Short mmCIF file of C-alpha atoms in Angstrom, two decimals:
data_model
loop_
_atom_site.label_atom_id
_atom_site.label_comp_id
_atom_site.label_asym_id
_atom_site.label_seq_id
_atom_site.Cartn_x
_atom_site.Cartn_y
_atom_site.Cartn_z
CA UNK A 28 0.00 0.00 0.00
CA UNK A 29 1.47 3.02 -0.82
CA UNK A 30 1.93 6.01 1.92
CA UNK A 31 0.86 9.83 1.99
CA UNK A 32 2.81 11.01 -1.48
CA UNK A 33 4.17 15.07 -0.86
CA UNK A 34 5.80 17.30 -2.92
CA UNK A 35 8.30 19.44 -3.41
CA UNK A 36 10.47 17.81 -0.78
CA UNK A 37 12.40 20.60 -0.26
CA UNK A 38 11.72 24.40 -1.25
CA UNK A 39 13.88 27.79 -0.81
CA UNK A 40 11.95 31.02 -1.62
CA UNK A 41 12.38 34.28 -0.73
CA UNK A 42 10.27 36.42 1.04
CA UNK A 43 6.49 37.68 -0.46
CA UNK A 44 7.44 35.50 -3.18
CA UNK A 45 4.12 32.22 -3.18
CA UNK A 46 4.52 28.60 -2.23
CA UNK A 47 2.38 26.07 -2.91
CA UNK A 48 2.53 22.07 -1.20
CA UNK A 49 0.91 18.86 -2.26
CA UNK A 50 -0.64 15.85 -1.11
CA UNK A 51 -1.88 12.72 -1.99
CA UNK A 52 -3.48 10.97 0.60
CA UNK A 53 -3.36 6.80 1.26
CA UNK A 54 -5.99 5.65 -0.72
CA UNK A 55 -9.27 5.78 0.66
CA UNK A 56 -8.46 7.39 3.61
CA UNK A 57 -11.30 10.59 4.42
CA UNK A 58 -10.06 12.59 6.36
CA UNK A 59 -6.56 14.76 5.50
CA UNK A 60 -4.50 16.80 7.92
CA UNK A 61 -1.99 19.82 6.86
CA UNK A 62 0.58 20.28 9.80
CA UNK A 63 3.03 22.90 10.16
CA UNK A 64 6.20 21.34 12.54
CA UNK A 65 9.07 23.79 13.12
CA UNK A 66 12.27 22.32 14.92
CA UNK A 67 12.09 21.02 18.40
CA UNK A 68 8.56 21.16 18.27
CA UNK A 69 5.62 18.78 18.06
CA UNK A 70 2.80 19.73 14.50
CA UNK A 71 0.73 21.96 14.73
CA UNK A 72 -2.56 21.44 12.84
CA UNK A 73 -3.36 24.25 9.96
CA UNK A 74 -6.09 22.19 8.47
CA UNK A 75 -8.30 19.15 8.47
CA UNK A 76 -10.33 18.37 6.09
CA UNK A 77 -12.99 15.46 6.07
CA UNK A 78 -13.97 14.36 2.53
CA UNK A 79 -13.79 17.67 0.35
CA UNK A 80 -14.83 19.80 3.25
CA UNK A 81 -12.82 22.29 5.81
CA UNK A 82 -13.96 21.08 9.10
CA UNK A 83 -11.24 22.68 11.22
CA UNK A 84 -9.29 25.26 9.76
CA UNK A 85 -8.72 27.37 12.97
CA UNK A 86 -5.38 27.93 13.01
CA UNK A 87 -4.75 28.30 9.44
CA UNK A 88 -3.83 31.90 8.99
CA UNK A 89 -5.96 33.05 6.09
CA UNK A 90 -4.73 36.29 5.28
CA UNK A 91 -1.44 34.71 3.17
CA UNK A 92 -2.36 30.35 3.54
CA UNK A 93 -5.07 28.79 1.72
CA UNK A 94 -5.88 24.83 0.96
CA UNK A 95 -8.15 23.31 -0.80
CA UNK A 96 -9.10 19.28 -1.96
CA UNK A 97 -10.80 19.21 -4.87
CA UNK A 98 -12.75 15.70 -5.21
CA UNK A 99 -11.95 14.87 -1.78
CA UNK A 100 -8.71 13.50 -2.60
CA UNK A 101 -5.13 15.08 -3.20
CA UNK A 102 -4.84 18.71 -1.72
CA UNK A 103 -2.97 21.85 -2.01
CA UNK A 104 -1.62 24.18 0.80
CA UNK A 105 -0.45 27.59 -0.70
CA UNK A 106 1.12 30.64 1.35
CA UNK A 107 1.01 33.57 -0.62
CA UNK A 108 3.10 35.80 0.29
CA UNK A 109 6.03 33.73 2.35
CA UNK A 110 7.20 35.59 5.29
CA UNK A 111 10.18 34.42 6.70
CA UNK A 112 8.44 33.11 9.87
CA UNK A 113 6.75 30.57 7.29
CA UNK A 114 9.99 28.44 7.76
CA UNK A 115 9.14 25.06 8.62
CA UNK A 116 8.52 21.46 7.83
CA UNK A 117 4.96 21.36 6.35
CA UNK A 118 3.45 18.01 6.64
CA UNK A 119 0.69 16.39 5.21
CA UNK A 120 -1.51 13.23 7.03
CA UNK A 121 -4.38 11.31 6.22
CA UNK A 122 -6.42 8.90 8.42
CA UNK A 123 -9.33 6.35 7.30
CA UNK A 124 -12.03 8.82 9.39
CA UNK A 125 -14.49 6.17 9.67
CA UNK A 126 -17.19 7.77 12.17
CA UNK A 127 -17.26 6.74 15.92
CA UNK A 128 -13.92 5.26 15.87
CA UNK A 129 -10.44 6.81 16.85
CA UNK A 130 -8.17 7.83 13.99
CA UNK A 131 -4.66 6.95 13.94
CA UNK A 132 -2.29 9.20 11.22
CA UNK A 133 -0.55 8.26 8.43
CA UNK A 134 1.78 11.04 7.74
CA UNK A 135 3.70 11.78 4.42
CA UNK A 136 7.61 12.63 4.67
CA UNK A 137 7.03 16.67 4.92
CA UNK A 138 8.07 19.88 2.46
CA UNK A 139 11.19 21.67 3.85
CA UNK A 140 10.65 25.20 3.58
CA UNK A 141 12.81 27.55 3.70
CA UNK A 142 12.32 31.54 3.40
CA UNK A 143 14.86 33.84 2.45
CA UNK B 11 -5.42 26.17 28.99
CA UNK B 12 -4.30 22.96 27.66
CA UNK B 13 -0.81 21.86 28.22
CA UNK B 14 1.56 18.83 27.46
CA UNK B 15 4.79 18.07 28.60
CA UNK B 16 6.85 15.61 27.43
CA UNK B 17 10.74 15.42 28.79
CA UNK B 18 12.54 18.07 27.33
CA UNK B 19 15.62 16.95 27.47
CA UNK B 20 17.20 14.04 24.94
CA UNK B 21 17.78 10.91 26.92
CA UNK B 22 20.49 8.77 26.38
CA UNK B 23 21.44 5.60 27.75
CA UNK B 24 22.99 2.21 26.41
CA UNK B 25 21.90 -0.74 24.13
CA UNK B 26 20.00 -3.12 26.36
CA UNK B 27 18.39 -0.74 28.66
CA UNK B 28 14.99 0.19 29.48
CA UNK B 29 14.60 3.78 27.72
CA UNK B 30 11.36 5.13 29.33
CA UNK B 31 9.60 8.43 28.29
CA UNK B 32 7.15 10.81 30.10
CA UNK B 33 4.00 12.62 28.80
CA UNK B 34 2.27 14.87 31.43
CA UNK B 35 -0.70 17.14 30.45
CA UNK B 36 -2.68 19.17 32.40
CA UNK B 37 -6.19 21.12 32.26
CA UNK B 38 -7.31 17.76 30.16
CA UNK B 39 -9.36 14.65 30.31
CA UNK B 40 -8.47 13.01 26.94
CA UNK B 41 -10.01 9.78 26.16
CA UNK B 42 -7.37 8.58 24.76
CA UNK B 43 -3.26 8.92 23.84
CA UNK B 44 -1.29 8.34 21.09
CA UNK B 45 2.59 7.47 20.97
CA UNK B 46 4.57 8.51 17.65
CA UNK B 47 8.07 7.71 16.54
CA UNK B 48 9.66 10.45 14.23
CA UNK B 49 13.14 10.15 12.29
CA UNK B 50 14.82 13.15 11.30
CA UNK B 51 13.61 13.93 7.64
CA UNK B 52 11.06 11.79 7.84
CA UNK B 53 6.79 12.40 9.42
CA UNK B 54 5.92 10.64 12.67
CA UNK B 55 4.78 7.17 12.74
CA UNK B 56 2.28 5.38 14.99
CA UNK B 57 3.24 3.16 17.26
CA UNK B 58 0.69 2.85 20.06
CA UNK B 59 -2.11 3.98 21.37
CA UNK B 60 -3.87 3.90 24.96
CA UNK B 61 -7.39 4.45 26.00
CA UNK B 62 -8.65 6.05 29.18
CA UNK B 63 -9.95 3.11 30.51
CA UNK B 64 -6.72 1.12 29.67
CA UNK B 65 -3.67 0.99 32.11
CA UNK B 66 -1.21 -0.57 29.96
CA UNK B 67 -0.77 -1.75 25.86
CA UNK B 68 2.15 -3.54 24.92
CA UNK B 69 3.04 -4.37 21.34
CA UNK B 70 6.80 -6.47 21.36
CA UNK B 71 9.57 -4.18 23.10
CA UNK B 72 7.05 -1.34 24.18
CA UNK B 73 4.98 -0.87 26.27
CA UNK B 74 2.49 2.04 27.21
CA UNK B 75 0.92 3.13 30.48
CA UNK B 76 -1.90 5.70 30.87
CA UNK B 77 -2.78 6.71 34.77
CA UNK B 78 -5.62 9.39 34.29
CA UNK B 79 -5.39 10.25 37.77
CA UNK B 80 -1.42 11.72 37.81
CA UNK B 81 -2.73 13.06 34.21
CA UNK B 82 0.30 11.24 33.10
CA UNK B 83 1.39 8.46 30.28
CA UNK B 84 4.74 6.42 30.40
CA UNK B 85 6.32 4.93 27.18
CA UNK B 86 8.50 2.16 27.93
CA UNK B 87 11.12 0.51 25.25
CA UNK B 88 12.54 -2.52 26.56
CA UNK B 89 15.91 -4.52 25.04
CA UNK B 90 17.06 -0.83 23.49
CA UNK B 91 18.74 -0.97 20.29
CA UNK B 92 20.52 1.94 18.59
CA UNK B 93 17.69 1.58 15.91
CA UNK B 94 15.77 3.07 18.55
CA UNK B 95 17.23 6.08 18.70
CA UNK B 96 14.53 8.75 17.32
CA UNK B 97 12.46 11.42 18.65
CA UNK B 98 9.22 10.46 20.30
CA UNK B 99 6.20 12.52 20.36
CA UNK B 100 2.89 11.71 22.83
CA UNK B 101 -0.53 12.98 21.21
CA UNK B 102 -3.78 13.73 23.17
CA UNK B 103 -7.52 13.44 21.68
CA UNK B 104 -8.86 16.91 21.48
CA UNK B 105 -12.32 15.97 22.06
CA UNK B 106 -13.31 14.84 18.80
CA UNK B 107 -12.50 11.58 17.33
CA UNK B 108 -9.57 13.41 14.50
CA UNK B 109 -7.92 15.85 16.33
CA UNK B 110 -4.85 15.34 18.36
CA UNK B 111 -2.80 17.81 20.64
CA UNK B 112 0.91 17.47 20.26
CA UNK B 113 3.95 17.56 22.92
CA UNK B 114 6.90 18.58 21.57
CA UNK B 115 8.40 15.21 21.50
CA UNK B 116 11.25 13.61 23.41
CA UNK B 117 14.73 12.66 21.66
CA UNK B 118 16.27 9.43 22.79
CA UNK B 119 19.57 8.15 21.94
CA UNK B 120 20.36 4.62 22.00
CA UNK B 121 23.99 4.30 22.22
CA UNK B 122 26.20 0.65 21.49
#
């Protein structure tokens, strides 16, 4: 079975210049997760989306980072314009969401980005 | 507010011991925990997880207590190898069945 699929692996910008991430989720799997991890610290949750809908977007800051999953499958984070606090391991998860039972996550190996 | 703690400092200690970890939260009543492994480079993988009405789950070298009444959850790796070595992070429940809070993880370093 193939895992949570990200890309760019690694990305250098420089500042107020856009970004954009991508996901592909385990097959099958509802619900998706975009995580923003900087060193030393645990992720921090941007986004969660069940199916093709934004159920917990809380902490994404929406005045420059926007996501979206089209057909409730692959998704798209975008940060537009990059500050240089945007530096940071960007991960993407996925878990099977079935309803009434506890999730575990299935994370993808991360975007590296890094803002000049 | 909500707070976990997990031990801030990297542990190290030899191949063959007992490498045990600490999660404490506070303000929190989480029905259940979650125990990740993460390699440099790489996202966190499950390993275990505990429910509130569970005191212990083992699965081969680890094992995982949860004692809701210290608010506090042990992660125990017996036999250590230097394959071990990685940083661990504890995850709480957030009250809905998807969401999970996350300590800032623990390194441990299994040394020959």
């Amino acid at each position: 079975e193939a895992g949570v699929v990200q890309s760019p692996r690694y990305k250098i910008i420089e500042k107020k210049q856009p970004v954009a991430f991508w996901c592909n989720p385990i097959s099958g799997h509802n619900t998706l997760y975009w995580y923003r991890q900087n060193l030393g610290q645990g992720p921090e949750l941007l986004i969660r989306y069940e199916n093709e809908e934004a159920v917990d977007d809380s902490q994404l800051p929406k005045d420059r980072f926007s996501a979206e999953r089209l057909k409730g499958v692959d998704s798209t984070l975008k940060i537009q314009p990059a500050e240089l606090g945007d530096s940071a391991v960007y991960l993407c998860a996925s878990s099977p969401g079935t309803s009434g039972t506890v999730d575990t996550q299935y994370f993808g190996p991360g975007t590296r980005l890094t803002v000049l | 507010s909500q707070k976990i703690e997990q031990n801030s400092e990297a542990l190290n200690i030899q191949e063959g011991k007992t490498a045990t970890l600490t999660c404490n939260y506070t303000n929190y009543s989480p029905a259940y925990l979650q125990w990740y492994r993460q390699d440099p480079g790489r996202g966190p993988v499950f390993l275990l997880l505990i429910r509130e009405n569970e005191k212990e789950k083992r699965k081969e070298r680890l094992k995982v207590t949860f004692d809701t009444t210290l608010k506090q959850s042990l992660f125990h790796i017996t036999a250590s190898q230097p394959a071990d070595s990685a940083t661990y992070l504890c995850a709480l429940d957030a009250g809905n069945n998807r969401k999970l809070i996350w300590g800032l993880g623990t390194s441990l370093a299994v040394n020959p």
